[in-house]
mmCIF file with all atom_site columns, C-alpha atoms in Angstrom:
data_model
loop_
_atom_site.group_PDB
_atom_site.id
_atom_site.type_symbol
_atom_site.label_atom_id
_atom_site.label_alt_id
_atom_site.label_comp_id
_atom_site.label_asym_id
_atom_site.label_entity_id
_atom_site.label_seq_id
_atom_site.pdbx_PDB_ins_code
_atom_site.Cartn_x
_atom_site.Cartn_y
_atom_site.Cartn_z
_atom_site.occupancy
_atom_site.B_iso_or_equiv
_atom_site.pdbx_formal_charge
_atom_site.auth_seq_id
_atom_site.auth_comp_id
_atom_site.auth_asym_id
_atom_site.auth_atom_id
_atom_site.pdbx_PDB_model_num
ATOM 1   C CA . GLN A 1 1   ? 2.049   -34.214 -19.005 1.00 49.00 ? 5   GLN A CA 1
ATOM 2   C CA . GLU A 1 2   ? 2.336   -37.856 -20.136 1.00 52.00 ? 6   GLU A CA 1
ATOM 3   C CA . GLU A 1 3   ? -0.211  -38.859 -17.482 1.00 51.00 ? 7   GLU A CA 1
ATOM 4   C CA . LYS A 1 4   ? -2.689  -36.287 -18.832 1.00 59.00 ? 8   LYS A CA 1
ATOM 5   C CA . GLU A 1 5   ? -2.313  -37.655 -22.369 1.00 67.00 ? 9   GLU A CA 1
ATOM 6   C CA . ASN A 1 6   ? -3.263  -41.157 -21.209 1.00 66.00 ? 10  ASN A CA 1
ATOM 7   C CA . GLU A 1 7   ? -6.335  -40.133 -19.231 1.00 80.00 ? 11  GLU A CA 1
ATOM 8   C CA . VAL A 1 8   ? -9.721  -41.024 -20.593 1.00 81.00 ? 12  VAL A CA 1
ATOM 9   C CA . PRO A 1 9   ? -12.221 -38.281 -19.737 1.00 81.00 ? 13  PRO A CA 1
ATOM 10  C CA . LEU A 1 10  ? -15.390 -39.289 -17.968 1.00 83.00 ? 14  LEU A CA 1
ATOM 11  C CA . ALA A 1 11  ? -18.272 -38.573 -20.327 1.00 90.00 ? 15  ALA A CA 1
ATOM 12  C CA . ILE A 1 12  ? -21.243 -40.252 -18.633 1.00 91.00 ? 16  ILE A CA 1
ATOM 13  C CA . ALA A 1 13  ? -22.123 -41.329 -15.108 1.00 89.00 ? 17  ALA A CA 1
ATOM 14  C CA . GLN A 1 14  ? -25.018 -43.772 -14.881 1.00 90.00 ? 18  GLN A CA 1
ATOM 15  C CA . ILE A 1 15  ? -26.761 -44.105 -11.529 1.00 88.00 ? 19  ILE A CA 1
ATOM 16  C CA . GLN A 1 16  ? -30.089 -45.191 -10.170 1.00 90.00 ? 20  GLN A CA 1
ATOM 17  C CA . TYR A 1 17  ? -32.001 -41.890 -10.088 1.00 91.00 ? 21  TYR A CA 1
ATOM 18  C CA . SER A 1 18  ? -35.708 -41.381 -9.513  1.00 94.00 ? 22  SER A CA 1
ATOM 19  C CA . LEU A 1 19  ? -38.171 -39.724 -7.198  1.00 95.00 ? 23  LEU A CA 1
ATOM 20  C CA . MET A 1 20  ? -37.643 -42.742 -4.923  1.00 95.00 ? 24  MET A CA 1
ATOM 21  C CA . THR A 1 21  ? -33.887 -42.119 -4.628  1.00 91.00 ? 25  THR A CA 1
ATOM 22  C CA . TYR A 1 22  ? -33.899 -38.304 -4.628  1.00 87.00 ? 26  TYR A CA 1
ATOM 23  C CA . GLY A 1 23  ? -34.118 -38.033 -0.851  1.00 79.00 ? 27  GLY A CA 1
ATOM 24  C CA . GLN A 1 24  ? -30.684 -39.612 -0.522  1.00 73.00 ? 28  GLN A CA 1
ATOM 25  C CA . GLU A 1 25  ? -27.896 -37.082 -0.230  1.00 70.00 ? 29  GLU A CA 1
ATOM 26  C CA . GLN A 1 26  ? -25.606 -38.876 -2.668  1.00 69.00 ? 30  GLN A CA 1
ATOM 27  C CA . THR A 1 27  ? -28.255 -38.706 -5.405  1.00 71.00 ? 31  THR A CA 1
ATOM 28  C CA . GLN A 1 28  ? -28.773 -34.976 -4.996  1.00 70.00 ? 32  GLN A CA 1
ATOM 29  C CA . ASP A 1 29  ? -25.001 -34.368 -5.059  1.00 79.00 ? 33  ASP A CA 1
ATOM 30  C CA . MET A 1 30  ? -24.465 -36.266 -8.314  1.00 84.00 ? 34  MET A CA 1
ATOM 31  C CA . ASN A 1 31  ? -25.625 -33.395 -10.514 1.00 83.00 ? 35  ASN A CA 1
ATOM 32  C CA . SER A 1 32  ? -22.986 -31.024 -9.178  1.00 84.00 ? 36  SER A CA 1
ATOM 33  C CA . VAL A 1 33  ? -20.293 -33.723 -9.236  1.00 85.00 ? 37  VAL A CA 1
ATOM 34  C CA . CYS A 1 34  ? -21.065 -34.419 -12.890 1.00 88.00 ? 38  CYS A CA 1
ATOM 35  C CA . ASP A 1 35  ? -21.068 -30.710 -13.677 1.00 87.00 ? 39  ASP A CA 1
ATOM 36  C CA . ASP A 1 36  ? -17.650 -30.381 -12.016 1.00 88.00 ? 40  ASP A CA 1
ATOM 37  C CA . VAL A 1 37  ? -16.105 -33.006 -14.309 1.00 88.00 ? 41  VAL A CA 1
ATOM 38  C CA . ASN A 1 38  ? -18.165 -32.032 -17.370 1.00 89.00 ? 42  ASN A CA 1
ATOM 39  C CA . CYS A 1 39  ? -20.054 -35.295 -17.831 1.00 91.00 ? 43  CYS A CA 1
ATOM 40  C CA . ARG A 1 40  ? -23.716 -36.194 -18.330 1.00 92.00 ? 44  ARG A CA 1
ATOM 41  C CA . LEU A 1 41  ? -25.770 -37.909 -15.670 1.00 92.00 ? 45  LEU A CA 1
ATOM 42  C CA . VAL A 1 42  ? -27.758 -40.872 -16.997 1.00 94.00 ? 46  VAL A CA 1
ATOM 43  C CA . SER A 1 43  ? -30.564 -42.008 -14.726 1.00 93.00 ? 47  SER A CA 1
ATOM 44  C CA . TYR A 1 44  ? -31.506 -45.645 -14.889 1.00 92.00 ? 48  TYR A CA 1
ATOM 45  C CA . SER A 1 45  ? -34.677 -46.979 -13.298 1.00 93.00 ? 49  SER A CA 1
ATOM 46  C CA . PRO A 1 46  ? -36.442 -43.587 -13.339 1.00 96.00 ? 50  PRO A CA 1
ATOM 47  C CA . LEU A 1 47  ? -39.722 -45.422 -12.661 1.00 96.00 ? 51  LEU A CA 1
ATOM 48  C CA . CYS A 1 48  ? -38.235 -47.342 -9.717  1.00 95.00 ? 52  CYS A CA 1
ATOM 49  C CA . LEU A 1 49  ? -38.966 -50.793 -11.169 1.00 93.00 ? 53  LEU A CA 1
ATOM 50  C CA . GLY A 1 50  ? -42.532 -49.681 -11.931 1.00 94.00 ? 54  GLY A CA 1
ATOM 51  C CA . LEU A 1 51  ? -43.367 -48.380 -8.466  1.00 95.00 ? 55  LEU A CA 1
ATOM 52  C CA . LEU A 1 52  ? -43.798 -44.834 -9.818  1.00 97.00 ? 56  LEU A CA 1
ATOM 53  C CA . THR A 1 53  ? -46.183 -45.861 -12.613 1.00 96.00 ? 57  THR A CA 1
ATOM 54  C CA . GLY A 1 54  ? -49.233 -45.723 -10.359 1.00 93.00 ? 58  GLY A CA 1
ATOM 55  C CA . LYS A 1 55  ? -50.317 -49.240 -11.200 1.00 93.00 ? 59  LYS A CA 1
ATOM 56  C CA . TYR A 1 56  ? -49.114 -50.926 -7.997  1.00 95.00 ? 60  TYR A CA 1
ATOM 57  C CA . THR A 1 57  ? -50.546 -50.826 -4.486  1.00 94.00 ? 61  THR A CA 1
ATOM 58  C CA . LEU A 1 58  ? -50.216 -53.079 -1.453  1.00 94.00 ? 62  LEU A CA 1
ATOM 59  C CA . ASP A 1 59  ? -53.328 -54.857 -2.764  1.00 95.00 ? 63  ASP A CA 1
ATOM 60  C CA . ASN A 1 60  ? -51.983 -55.066 -6.319  1.00 95.00 ? 64  ASN A CA 1
ATOM 61  C CA . LEU A 1 61  ? -48.314 -56.044 -6.285  1.00 95.00 ? 65  LEU A CA 1
ATOM 62  C CA . PRO A 1 62  ? -46.082 -57.080 -9.206  1.00 92.00 ? 66  PRO A CA 1
ATOM 63  C CA . LYS A 1 63  ? -45.966 -60.784 -10.122 1.00 93.00 ? 67  LYS A CA 1
ATOM 64  C CA . SER A 1 64  ? -42.286 -61.202 -9.247  1.00 89.00 ? 68  SER A CA 1
ATOM 65  C CA . LYS A 1 65  ? -41.795 -62.431 -5.666  1.00 91.00 ? 69  LYS A CA 1
ATOM 66  C CA . ALA A 1 66  ? -38.685 -60.260 -5.275  1.00 88.00 ? 70  ALA A CA 1
ATOM 67  C CA . ARG A 1 67  ? -40.537 -57.119 -6.392  1.00 89.00 ? 71  ARG A CA 1
ATOM 68  C CA . GLN A 1 68  ? -43.510 -58.011 -4.203  1.00 92.00 ? 72  GLN A CA 1
ATOM 69  C CA . GLN A 1 69  ? -41.253 -58.038 -1.159  1.00 92.00 ? 73  GLN A CA 1
ATOM 70  C CA . LEU A 1 70  ? -39.503 -54.826 -2.175  1.00 92.00 ? 74  LEU A CA 1
ATOM 71  C CA . PHE A 1 71  ? -42.788 -53.022 -2.892  1.00 93.00 ? 75  PHE A CA 1
ATOM 72  C CA . ARG A 1 72  ? -44.251 -54.173 0.449   1.00 94.00 ? 76  ARG A CA 1
ATOM 73  C CA . GLU A 1 73  ? -41.318 -52.381 2.062   1.00 93.00 ? 77  GLU A CA 1
ATOM 74  C CA . LEU A 1 74  ? -41.356 -49.248 -0.115  1.00 95.00 ? 78  LEU A CA 1
ATOM 75  C CA . LEU A 1 75  ? -45.033 -48.493 -0.780  1.00 96.00 ? 79  LEU A CA 1
ATOM 76  C CA . PRO A 1 76  ? -46.090 -47.564 2.775   1.00 96.00 ? 80  PRO A CA 1
ATOM 77  C CA . GLY A 1 77  ? -43.481 -44.797 3.009   1.00 95.00 ? 81  GLY A CA 1
ATOM 78  C CA . ALA A 1 78  ? -44.135 -43.561 -0.527  1.00 96.00 ? 82  ALA A CA 1
ATOM 79  C CA . GLN A 1 79  ? -47.861 -42.778 -0.285  1.00 96.00 ? 83  GLN A CA 1
ATOM 80  C CA . ASP A 1 80  ? -47.448 -38.989 -0.088  1.00 97.00 ? 84  ASP A CA 1
ATOM 81  C CA . LEU A 1 81  ? -45.068 -39.043 -3.050  1.00 97.00 ? 85  LEU A CA 1
ATOM 82  C CA . LEU A 1 82  ? -47.420 -41.246 -5.082  1.00 98.00 ? 86  LEU A CA 1
ATOM 83  C CA . SER A 1 83  ? -50.349 -38.953 -4.240  1.00 97.00 ? 87  SER A CA 1
ATOM 84  C CA . THR A 1 84  ? -48.359 -35.886 -5.312  1.00 98.00 ? 88  THR A CA 1
ATOM 85  C CA . LEU A 1 85  ? -47.295 -37.658 -8.500  1.00 98.00 ? 89  LEU A CA 1
ATOM 86  C CA . GLU A 1 86  ? -50.929 -38.509 -9.252  1.00 98.00 ? 90  GLU A CA 1
ATOM 87  C CA . VAL A 1 87  ? -52.065 -34.895 -8.695  1.00 98.00 ? 91  VAL A CA 1
ATOM 88  C CA . VAL A 1 88  ? -49.301 -33.502 -10.928 1.00 98.00 ? 92  VAL A CA 1
ATOM 89  C CA . ALA A 1 89  ? -50.058 -36.089 -13.626 1.00 98.00 ? 93  ALA A CA 1
ATOM 90  C CA . LYS A 1 90  ? -53.729 -35.052 -13.658 1.00 98.00 ? 94  LYS A CA 1
ATOM 91  C CA . GLU A 1 91  ? -52.799 -31.343 -13.788 1.00 98.00 ? 95  GLU A CA 1
ATOM 92  C CA . TYR A 1 92  ? -50.632 -31.959 -16.853 1.00 98.00 ? 96  TYR A CA 1
ATOM 93  C CA . ASN A 1 93  ? -52.958 -34.537 -18.427 1.00 98.00 ? 97  ASN A CA 1
ATOM 94  C CA . ARG A 1 94  ? -50.067 -37.012 -18.440 1.00 98.00 ? 98  ARG A CA 1
ATOM 95  C CA . SER A 1 95  ? -49.444 -40.428 -16.930 1.00 98.00 ? 99  SER A CA 1
ATOM 96  C CA . GLN A 1 96  ? -47.568 -40.794 -13.677 1.00 98.00 ? 100 GLN A CA 1
ATOM 97  C CA . SER A 1 97  ? -44.794 -42.528 -15.616 1.00 97.00 ? 101 SER A CA 1
ATOM 98  C CA . GLN A 1 98  ? -44.462 -39.564 -17.959 1.00 98.00 ? 102 GLN A CA 1
ATOM 99  C CA . VAL A 1 99  ? -44.294 -37.120 -15.049 1.00 98.00 ? 103 VAL A CA 1
ATOM 100 C CA . ALA A 1 100 ? -41.684 -39.215 -13.207 1.00 98.00 ? 104 ALA A CA 1
ATOM 101 C CA . ILE A 1 101 ? -39.509 -39.424 -16.324 1.00 98.00 ? 105 ILE A CA 1
ATOM 102 C CA . ASN A 1 102 ? -39.967 -35.722 -17.102 1.00 98.00 ? 106 ASN A CA 1
ATOM 103 C CA . TRP A 1 103 ? -38.996 -34.882 -13.518 1.00 97.00 ? 107 TRP A CA 1
ATOM 104 C CA . CYS A 1 104 ? -35.676 -36.714 -14.083 1.00 96.00 ? 108 CYS A CA 1
ATOM 105 C CA . MET A 1 105 ? -35.169 -34.662 -17.243 1.00 96.00 ? 109 MET A CA 1
ATOM 106 C CA . SER A 1 106 ? -35.901 -31.473 -15.279 1.00 95.00 ? 110 SER A CA 1
ATOM 107 C CA . LYS A 1 107 ? -32.980 -32.418 -13.025 1.00 93.00 ? 111 LYS A CA 1
ATOM 108 C CA . GLY A 1 108 ? -30.624 -32.447 -15.996 1.00 91.00 ? 112 GLY A CA 1
ATOM 109 C CA . THR A 1 109 ? -30.409 -36.217 -16.307 1.00 94.00 ? 113 THR A CA 1
ATOM 110 C CA . VAL A 1 110 ? -30.884 -38.435 -19.324 1.00 95.00 ? 114 VAL A CA 1
ATOM 111 C CA . PRO A 1 111 ? -33.407 -41.016 -18.105 1.00 96.00 ? 115 PRO A CA 1
ATOM 112 C CA . ILE A 1 112 ? -33.371 -44.521 -19.540 1.00 96.00 ? 116 ILE A CA 1
ATOM 113 C CA . PRO A 1 113 ? -36.680 -46.090 -18.539 1.00 95.00 ? 117 PRO A CA 1
ATOM 114 C CA . GLY A 1 114 ? -37.347 -49.722 -19.212 1.00 91.00 ? 118 GLY A CA 1
ATOM 115 C CA . ALA A 1 115 ? -40.270 -50.913 -21.298 1.00 92.00 ? 119 ALA A CA 1
ATOM 116 C CA . ARG A 1 116 ? -41.622 -54.449 -21.528 1.00 91.00 ? 120 ARG A CA 1
ATOM 117 C CA . ASN A 1 117 ? -43.678 -53.797 -24.644 1.00 95.00 ? 121 ASN A CA 1
ATOM 118 C CA . ALA A 1 118 ? -44.344 -51.270 -27.402 1.00 96.00 ? 122 ALA A CA 1
ATOM 119 C CA . ALA A 1 119 ? -47.199 -49.613 -25.492 1.00 95.00 ? 123 ALA A CA 1
ATOM 120 C CA . GLN A 1 120 ? -44.926 -48.868 -22.528 1.00 95.00 ? 124 GLN A CA 1
ATOM 121 C CA . ALA A 1 121 ? -42.209 -47.554 -24.845 1.00 96.00 ? 125 ALA A CA 1
ATOM 122 C CA . LYS A 1 122 ? -44.729 -45.251 -26.517 1.00 96.00 ? 126 LYS A CA 1
ATOM 123 C CA . GLU A 1 123 ? -45.987 -44.047 -23.134 1.00 95.00 ? 127 GLU A CA 1
ATOM 124 C CA . ASN A 1 124 ? -42.412 -43.341 -22.028 1.00 96.00 ? 128 ASN A CA 1
ATOM 125 C CA . LEU A 1 125 ? -41.872 -41.221 -25.132 1.00 97.00 ? 129 LEU A CA 1
ATOM 126 C CA . GLY A 1 126 ? -44.799 -39.087 -23.969 1.00 97.00 ? 130 GLY A CA 1
ATOM 127 C CA . ALA A 1 127 ? -42.463 -37.708 -21.287 1.00 98.00 ? 131 ALA A CA 1
ATOM 128 C CA . THR A 1 128 ? -40.673 -35.658 -23.951 1.00 97.00 ? 132 THR A CA 1
ATOM 129 C CA . GLY A 1 129 ? -41.666 -32.447 -25.723 1.00 97.00 ? 133 GLY A CA 1
ATOM 130 C CA . TRP A 1 130 ? -42.950 -30.651 -22.635 1.00 98.00 ? 134 TRP A CA 1
ATOM 131 C CA . SER A 1 131 ? -41.596 -29.547 -19.252 1.00 98.00 ? 135 SER A CA 1
ATOM 132 C CA . LEU A 1 132 ? -42.842 -29.518 -15.702 1.00 98.00 ? 136 LEU A CA 1
ATOM 133 C CA . LYS A 1 133 ? -43.181 -26.028 -14.243 1.00 98.00 ? 137 LYS A CA 1
ATOM 134 C CA . SER A 1 134 ? -41.126 -25.042 -11.218 1.00 97.00 ? 138 SER A CA 1
ATOM 135 C CA . ASP A 1 135 ? -44.031 -25.387 -8.773  1.00 98.00 ? 139 ASP A CA 1
ATOM 136 C CA . ALA A 1 136 ? -44.652 -29.002 -9.848  1.00 98.00 ? 140 ALA A CA 1
ATOM 137 C CA . ILE A 1 137 ? -40.940 -29.810 -9.628  1.00 97.00 ? 141 ILE A CA 1
ATOM 138 C CA . LEU A 1 138 ? -40.790 -28.311 -6.143  1.00 97.00 ? 142 LEU A CA 1
ATOM 139 C CA . ALA A 1 139 ? -43.866 -30.262 -4.997  1.00 98.00 ? 143 ALA A CA 1
ATOM 140 C CA . LEU A 1 140 ? -42.338 -33.507 -6.313  1.00 97.00 ? 144 LEU A CA 1
ATOM 141 C CA . ASP A 1 141 ? -38.945 -32.680 -4.762  1.00 95.00 ? 145 ASP A CA 1
ATOM 142 C CA . MET A 1 142 ? -40.505 -32.070 -1.378  1.00 96.00 ? 146 MET A CA 1
ATOM 143 C CA . ALA A 1 143 ? -42.582 -35.256 -1.536  1.00 97.00 ? 147 ALA A CA 1
ATOM 144 C CA . ALA A 1 144 ? -39.539 -37.266 -2.663  1.00 95.00 ? 148 ALA A CA 1
ATOM 145 C CA . LYS A 1 145 ? -37.481 -36.005 0.260   1.00 93.00 ? 149 LYS A CA 1
ATOM 146 C CA . GLN A 1 146 ? -40.206 -37.193 2.660   1.00 94.00 ? 150 GLN A CA 1
ATOM 147 C CA . VAL A 1 147 ? -40.253 -40.814 1.437   1.00 93.00 ? 151 VAL A CA 1
ATOM 148 C CA . GLY A 1 148 ? -40.124 -43.053 4.487   1.00 89.00 ? 152 GLY A CA 1
ATOM 149 C CA . LYS A 1 149 ? -37.877 -45.705 2.949   1.00 86.00 ? 153 LYS A CA 1
ATOM 150 C CA . PRO A 1 150 ? -36.093 -44.755 -0.275  1.00 86.00 ? 154 PRO A CA 1
ATOM 151 C CA . MET A 1 151 ? -35.269 -47.268 -2.964  1.00 88.00 ? 155 MET A CA 1
ATOM 152 C CA . ILE A 1 152 ? -32.201 -49.302 -2.107  1.00 76.00 ? 156 ILE A CA 1
ATOM 153 C CA . GLN A 1 153 ? -29.189 -48.544 -4.228  1.00 69.00 ? 157 GLN A CA 1
ATOM 154 C CA . ASN A 1 154 ? -27.960 -51.193 -6.608  1.00 62.00 ? 158 ASN A CA 1
ATOM 155 C CA . ILE A 1 155 ? -25.484 -53.454 -4.833  1.00 48.00 ? 159 ILE A CA 1
ATOM 156 C CA . PHE A 1 156 ? -23.115 -53.108 -7.783  1.00 51.00 ? 160 PHE A CA 1
ATOM 157 C CA . GLN A 1 157 ? -23.092 -49.308 -7.582  1.00 49.00 ? 161 GLN A CA 1
ATOM 158 C CA . THR A 1 158 ? -19.984 -47.979 -5.888  1.00 50.00 ? 162 THR A CA 1
ATOM 159 C CA . LYS A 1 159 ? -20.041 -45.249 -3.270  1.00 51.00 ? 163 LYS A CA 1
#
């Protein structure tokens, strides 16, 4: 009894969660684990460092040398996912960023996307107030599970 009184309940679990990590078994299992202990799943990096925004290609890489190297590794295996994301974004008249963030919300997570400026923050807010339909979610799920090389997990994230 005394041990129970001193326990601090887990309220939030924050993990890297995006279409680029969804193909990993541990990411898919996190929703049910969180449900089991009655806590919310917070998804950081829902845009996978910008890879899911649609603005980067192998010919147009980010300025950061570290991200350039990472994107050179990830982009080739993510082409089907990026194509599916683009199609869904056009169907919904939304940006790819908004669809990627909304997809995280459809999975029951609370996404916390980064924004480098006010325009990006405003665009991110456009992911709210609407929902992807089940067929779009399924298409994105299937494409995410086929990613050739998923995003590496944060080295500070425990297993």
